[in-house]
Every structure is written in structure tokens, then in C-alpha cells.
């Protein structure tokens, strides 16, 4: 089994805000991340797939094709967008990177042709903060 | 003998913005600024490198105390721009397009009065790991 990782990036605005709470409660929990006019990040997405190298190509999966799949299904929908407002698969969700990474998994995973398996998504929000998700609950 | 030394302090802030010229219609804005003009904003992790050039002080050996420089950048720049929407939340960009070029000039103007006149100041601003600007240009 070999693990192959492709790195993509997108720049987006968001805010952390729970509409069921008062502004004061949001400020208390989310601090400056709750700023009503949004703030933004350069996000980096690491997509790791796993499989056996194909005997004819030597590839687990064509890395260029993986890049196209990630761009078509994920980064084009997120890049230069407002995650709270513009992204259909984040509608009615809190825009934390935890929720974003699980939503990206749901968008991307069905497009990977068997026997290629999605192994891990790593989503980097800042130089100091990132999440990893391996699918499942 | 010239004993000038350059010192650098790196800081960062995360902000939303959009590139937009209000004198133009939407079509022209999209033509010129592409997806950077999208109406609901996007954002960046800005990385700021402040460079000070001068001769080290005879008594301290410092060009400038880096802790003082750090506090100054925090107070004048980071508190103003971090986790803000540059177009909506800041006075400086109410009537100025928040391109990396203009942000670098604004940061220079905000810091310059607080740094010893004998020292040179230069701003390097990374908008993404691949796009960055310097002001003043050498």
C-alpha cells in the first residue's frame, strides 16, 4: 500500500458565528473570529489517497488527474469565496475548519474511482492551526 | 566605515478583502480584478516583514530593540488589521483599494513616524506564499 498526497490551496473569507446565540455570546466563544464583516485565510489542503501502484503505470492514481478532481469538486467552489455565504455545501453549518474538512471529504470522496481510497485530508488554516480527518465518525 | 545593519521583525495578520474600483461597473471590475472582485470578499494570511536599517547604537549594540519594534507593529498594525475586513472595518481602506501594494504603503506610513528618522524602514508584505510586495522599492 502506498500513500500519495496532493497539495492544493484556496483563499477565502469566513467567520465563526452561531446564529442561535447573541452577539455577546458569539464574541465570548469565538473572540475576534466572530467579527461580523468576516476575516480570511490562505487555506492549504493536503489530500492523501492510498492504494497499490498500478502494474502498467506505476501510479496509485494519476496525480495530475487527482489535482483536476480536487479543483473541480472542492477548490473552485471555495477559492476567493466567502465560506459562510457562497458555498452550497457549507450552508447552515458553522464555518470551523473541523466542519469544513468533513464537508470537503463528502464532496471529494465519491469522485475517486475504485480501487483508489481517500485516506486523509489535512486542512491548514494558519501556520499554527490545522486539522486532519480520516473519514468516518 | 559603513557599519549599517538590517534588522527584521516578522508578524502576521488574517484579514478579508476584495479588490474593487467603485468608479467602474461590475463588468470592468471583474475584467480587471477577476475573482478578487467577488462581492462577498475572500481572505488571506498576510505575513509582514518589517526591515530597519541603521548603525548599531554604541551603548546597546542595537539598531533598534526588536521587542520595541514588535510592540509597535502589534499596536499600530496588527490590532488594526487582524481578523478584520480591510474594505469595511478600516479607515485606511475606506477609499483605497486594498491591494498588497497599497497595504504595504499604508503600513509604512503608519510605522514611519514612530521609528528613529536616522533609520531606514522597508516593508515586505506576503499576501500568499507566492505573492509579495516591498515598499519603498530599492
GROMACS .gro file of N, CA and C in nm, chain A residues 9-14 32-44 79-82 85-86 124-128, chain B residues 12-17 35-46 78 82-85 88-89 126-130:
model
  180
    9UNK      N    1  -0.448   2.472  -0.274
    9UNK     CA    2  -0.475   2.582  -0.181
    9UNK      C    3  -0.590   2.668  -0.230
   10UNK      N    4  -0.648   2.740  -0.137
   10UNK     CA    5  -0.754   2.836  -0.172
   10UNK      C    6  -0.754   2.948  -0.068
   11UNK      N    7  -0.794   3.065  -0.113
   11UNK     CA    8  -0.800   3.183  -0.026
   11UNK      C    9  -0.947   3.219  -0.007
   12UNK      N   10  -0.989   3.230   0.119
   12UNK     CA   11  -1.133   3.252   0.141
   12UNK      C   12  -1.157   3.335   0.266
   13UNK      N   13  -1.277   3.394   0.271
   13UNK     CA   14  -1.320   3.467   0.390
   13UNK      C   15  -1.414   3.377   0.471
   14UNK      N   16  -1.421   3.398   0.600
   14UNK     CA   17  -1.521   3.331   0.682
   14UNK      C   18  -1.535   3.403   0.816
   32UNK      N   19  -1.221   3.724   1.824
   32UNK     CA   20  -1.215   3.807   1.703
   32UNK      C   21  -1.253   3.729   1.577
   33UNK      N   22  -1.259   3.596   1.587
   33UNK     CA   23  -1.305   3.516   1.472
   33UNK      C   24  -1.452   3.540   1.441
   34UNK      N   25  -1.525   3.601   1.537
   34UNK     CA   26  -1.668   3.628   1.516
   34UNK      C   27  -1.692   3.764   1.450
   35UNK      N   28  -1.586   3.838   1.419
   35UNK     CA   29  -1.601   3.971   1.356
   35UNK      C   30  -1.706   3.966   1.246
   36UNK      N   31  -1.810   4.051   1.257
   36UNK     CA   32  -1.927   4.033   1.170
   36UNK      C   33  -1.897   4.051   1.021
   37UNK      N   34  -1.796   4.131   0.988
   37UNK     CA   35  -1.763   4.152   0.847
   37UNK      C   36  -1.660   4.053   0.793
   38UNK      N   37  -1.640   3.943   0.864
   38UNK     CA   38  -1.551   3.836   0.820
   38UNK      C   39  -1.403   3.872   0.832
   39UNK      N   40  -1.322   3.767   0.822
   39UNK     CA   41  -1.178   3.783   0.805
   39UNK      C   42  -1.141   3.671   0.707
   40UNK      N   43  -1.013   3.644   0.687
   40UNK     CA   44  -0.983   3.543   0.585
   40UNK      C   45  -0.849   3.475   0.603
   41UNK      N   46  -0.829   3.372   0.523
   41UNK     CA   47  -0.707   3.291   0.533
   41UNK      C   48  -0.661   3.243   0.396
   42UNK      N   49  -0.533   3.207   0.389
   42UNK     CA   50  -0.482   3.124   0.280
   42UNK      C   51  -0.488   2.980   0.330
   43UNK      N   52  -0.588   2.906   0.287
   43UNK     CA   53  -0.603   2.767   0.331
   43UNK      C   54  -0.518   2.675   0.244
   44UNK      N   55  -0.461   2.573   0.307
   44UNK     CA   56  -0.391   2.469   0.231
   44UNK      C   57  -0.456   2.335   0.259
   79UNK      N   58  -1.235   2.884  -0.359
   79UNK     CA   59  -1.130   2.984  -0.378
   79UNK      C   60  -1.187   3.123  -0.406
   80UNK      N   61  -1.137   3.221  -0.330
   80UNK     CA   62  -1.183   3.360  -0.340
   80UNK      C   63  -1.331   3.374  -0.310
   81UNK      N   64  -1.382   3.286  -0.223
   81UNK     CA   65  -1.522   3.290  -0.183
   81UNK      C   66  -1.534   3.322  -0.035
   82UNK      N   67  -1.659   3.351   0.003
   82UNK     CA   68  -1.694   3.365   0.143
   82UNK      C   69  -1.756   3.233   0.186
   85UNK      N   70  -2.120   3.236   0.306
   85UNK     CA   71  -2.225   3.289   0.218
   85UNK      C   72  -2.231   3.218   0.083
   86UNK      N   73  -2.115   3.184   0.026
   86UNK     CA   74  -2.109   3.145  -0.115
   86UNK      C   75  -2.105   2.994  -0.141
  124UNK      N   76  -0.504   2.318   0.649
  124UNK     CA   77  -0.423   2.413   0.726
  124UNK      C   78  -0.486   2.552   0.715
  125UNK      N   79  -0.518   2.610   0.830
  125UNK     CA   80  -0.582   2.742   0.832
  125UNK      C   81  -0.479   2.854   0.850
  126UNK      N   82  -0.385   2.832   0.943
  126UNK     CA   83  -0.275   2.926   0.963
  126UNK      C   84  -0.149   2.843   0.984
  127UNK      N   85  -0.036   2.912   0.997
  127UNK     CA   86   0.090   2.840   1.019
  127UNK      C   87   0.086   2.761   1.149
  128UNK      N   88  -0.008   2.795   1.239
  128UNK     CA   89  -0.013   2.729   1.369
  128UNK      C   90  -0.132   2.637   1.389
  149UNK      N   91   0.222   3.861   1.162
  149UNK     CA   92   0.119   3.822   1.065
  149UNK      C   93  -0.019   3.866   1.110
  150UNK      N   94  -0.108   3.879   1.012
  150UNK     CA   95  -0.248   3.907   1.042
  150UNK      C   96  -0.335   3.840   0.937
  151UNK      N   97  -0.457   3.804   0.978
  151UNK     CA   98  -0.551   3.737   0.889
  151UNK      C   99  -0.668   3.831   0.862
  152UNK      N  100  -0.695   3.855   0.736
  152UNK     CA  101  -0.798   3.955   0.705
  152UNK      C  102  -0.874   3.919   0.578
  153UNK      N  103  -0.995   3.974   0.568
  153UNK     CA  104  -1.075   3.961   0.445
  153UNK      C  105  -1.060   4.088   0.363
  154UNK      N  106  -1.075   4.075   0.232
  154UNK     CA  107  -1.080   4.194   0.146
  154UNK      C  108  -1.141   4.158   0.011
  172UNK      N  109  -1.144   3.703  -0.996
  172UNK     CA  110  -1.218   3.655  -0.880
  172UNK      C  111  -1.187   3.734  -0.754
  173UNK      N  112  -1.081   3.816  -0.756
  173UNK     CA  113  -1.052   3.904  -0.641
  173UNK      C  114  -1.161   4.009  -0.622
  174UNK      N  115  -1.245   4.029  -0.725
  174UNK     CA  116  -1.352   4.130  -0.715
  174UNK      C  117  -1.484   4.070  -0.665
  175UNK      N  118  -1.488   3.939  -0.639
  175UNK     CA  119  -1.616   3.876  -0.598
  175UNK      C  120  -1.676   3.952  -0.479
  176UNK      N  121  -1.810   3.970  -0.480
  176UNK     CA  122  -1.873   4.067  -0.389
  176UNK      C  123  -1.868   4.030  -0.241
  177UNK      N  124  -1.862   3.901  -0.209
  177UNK     CA  125  -1.871   3.864  -0.067
  177UNK      C  126  -1.735   3.849   0.002
  178UNK      N  127  -1.632   3.900  -0.062
  178UNK     CA  128  -1.497   3.903  -0.003
  178UNK      C  129  -1.431   3.764  -0.003
  179UNK      N  130  -1.299   3.765   0.010
  179UNK     CA  131  -1.221   3.644   0.036
  179UNK      C  132  -1.114   3.689   0.136
  180UNK      N  133  -1.015   3.607   0.161
  180UNK     CA  134  -0.920   3.649   0.264
  180UNK      C  135  -0.784   3.586   0.253
  181UNK      N  136  -0.693   3.635   0.336
  181UNK     CA  137  -0.555   3.588   0.331
  181UNK      C  138  -0.493   3.582   0.470
  182UNK      N  139  -0.389   3.499   0.481
  182UNK     CA  140  -0.296   3.508   0.594
  182UNK      C  141  -0.182   3.599   0.548
  183UNK      N  142  -0.188   3.723   0.587
  183UNK     CA  143  -0.083   3.816   0.548
  183UNK      C  144   0.038   3.796   0.637
  215UNK      N  145  -0.116   4.528   1.370
  215UNK     CA  146  -0.188   4.402   1.389
  215UNK      C  147  -0.324   4.426   1.454
  219UNK      N  148  -0.590   4.278   1.205
  219UNK     CA  149  -0.607   4.134   1.226
  219UNK      C  150  -0.754   4.097   1.249
  220UNK      N  151  -0.800   3.995   1.176
  220UNK     CA  152  -0.938   3.948   1.184
  220UNK      C  153  -1.037   4.057   1.150
  221UNK      N  154  -0.999   4.142   1.054
  221UNK     CA  155  -1.086   4.249   1.007
  221UNK      C  156  -1.114   4.230   0.858
  222UNK      N  157  -1.218   4.302   0.814
  222UNK     CA  158  -1.243   4.316   0.671
  222UNK      C  159  -1.180   4.448   0.631
  225UNK      N  160  -1.421   4.709   0.485
  225UNK     CA  161  -1.534   4.757   0.566
  225UNK      C  162  -1.494   4.806   0.704
  226UNK      N  163  -1.391   4.747   0.763
  226UNK     CA  164  -1.362   4.772   0.904
  226UNK      C  165  -1.249   4.869   0.930
  263UNK      N  166   0.366   3.969   0.244
  263UNK     CA  167   0.322   3.850   0.169
  263UNK      C  168   0.171   3.839   0.177
  264UNK      N  169   0.107   3.837   0.063
  264UNK     CA  170  -0.039   3.816   0.060
  264UNK      C  171  -0.068   3.666   0.054
  265UNK      N  172   0.013   3.595  -0.020
  265UNK     CA  173   0.013   3.449  -0.022
  265UNK      C  174   0.160   3.408  -0.019
  266UNK      N  175   0.190   3.277  -0.004
  266UNK     CA  176   0.332   3.239  -0.005
  266UNK      C  177   0.400   3.275  -0.137
  267UNK      N  178   0.320   3.298  -0.242
  267UNK     CA  179   0.378   3.323  -0.374
  267UNK      C  180   0.370   3.468  -0.420
   0.00000   0.00000   0.00000
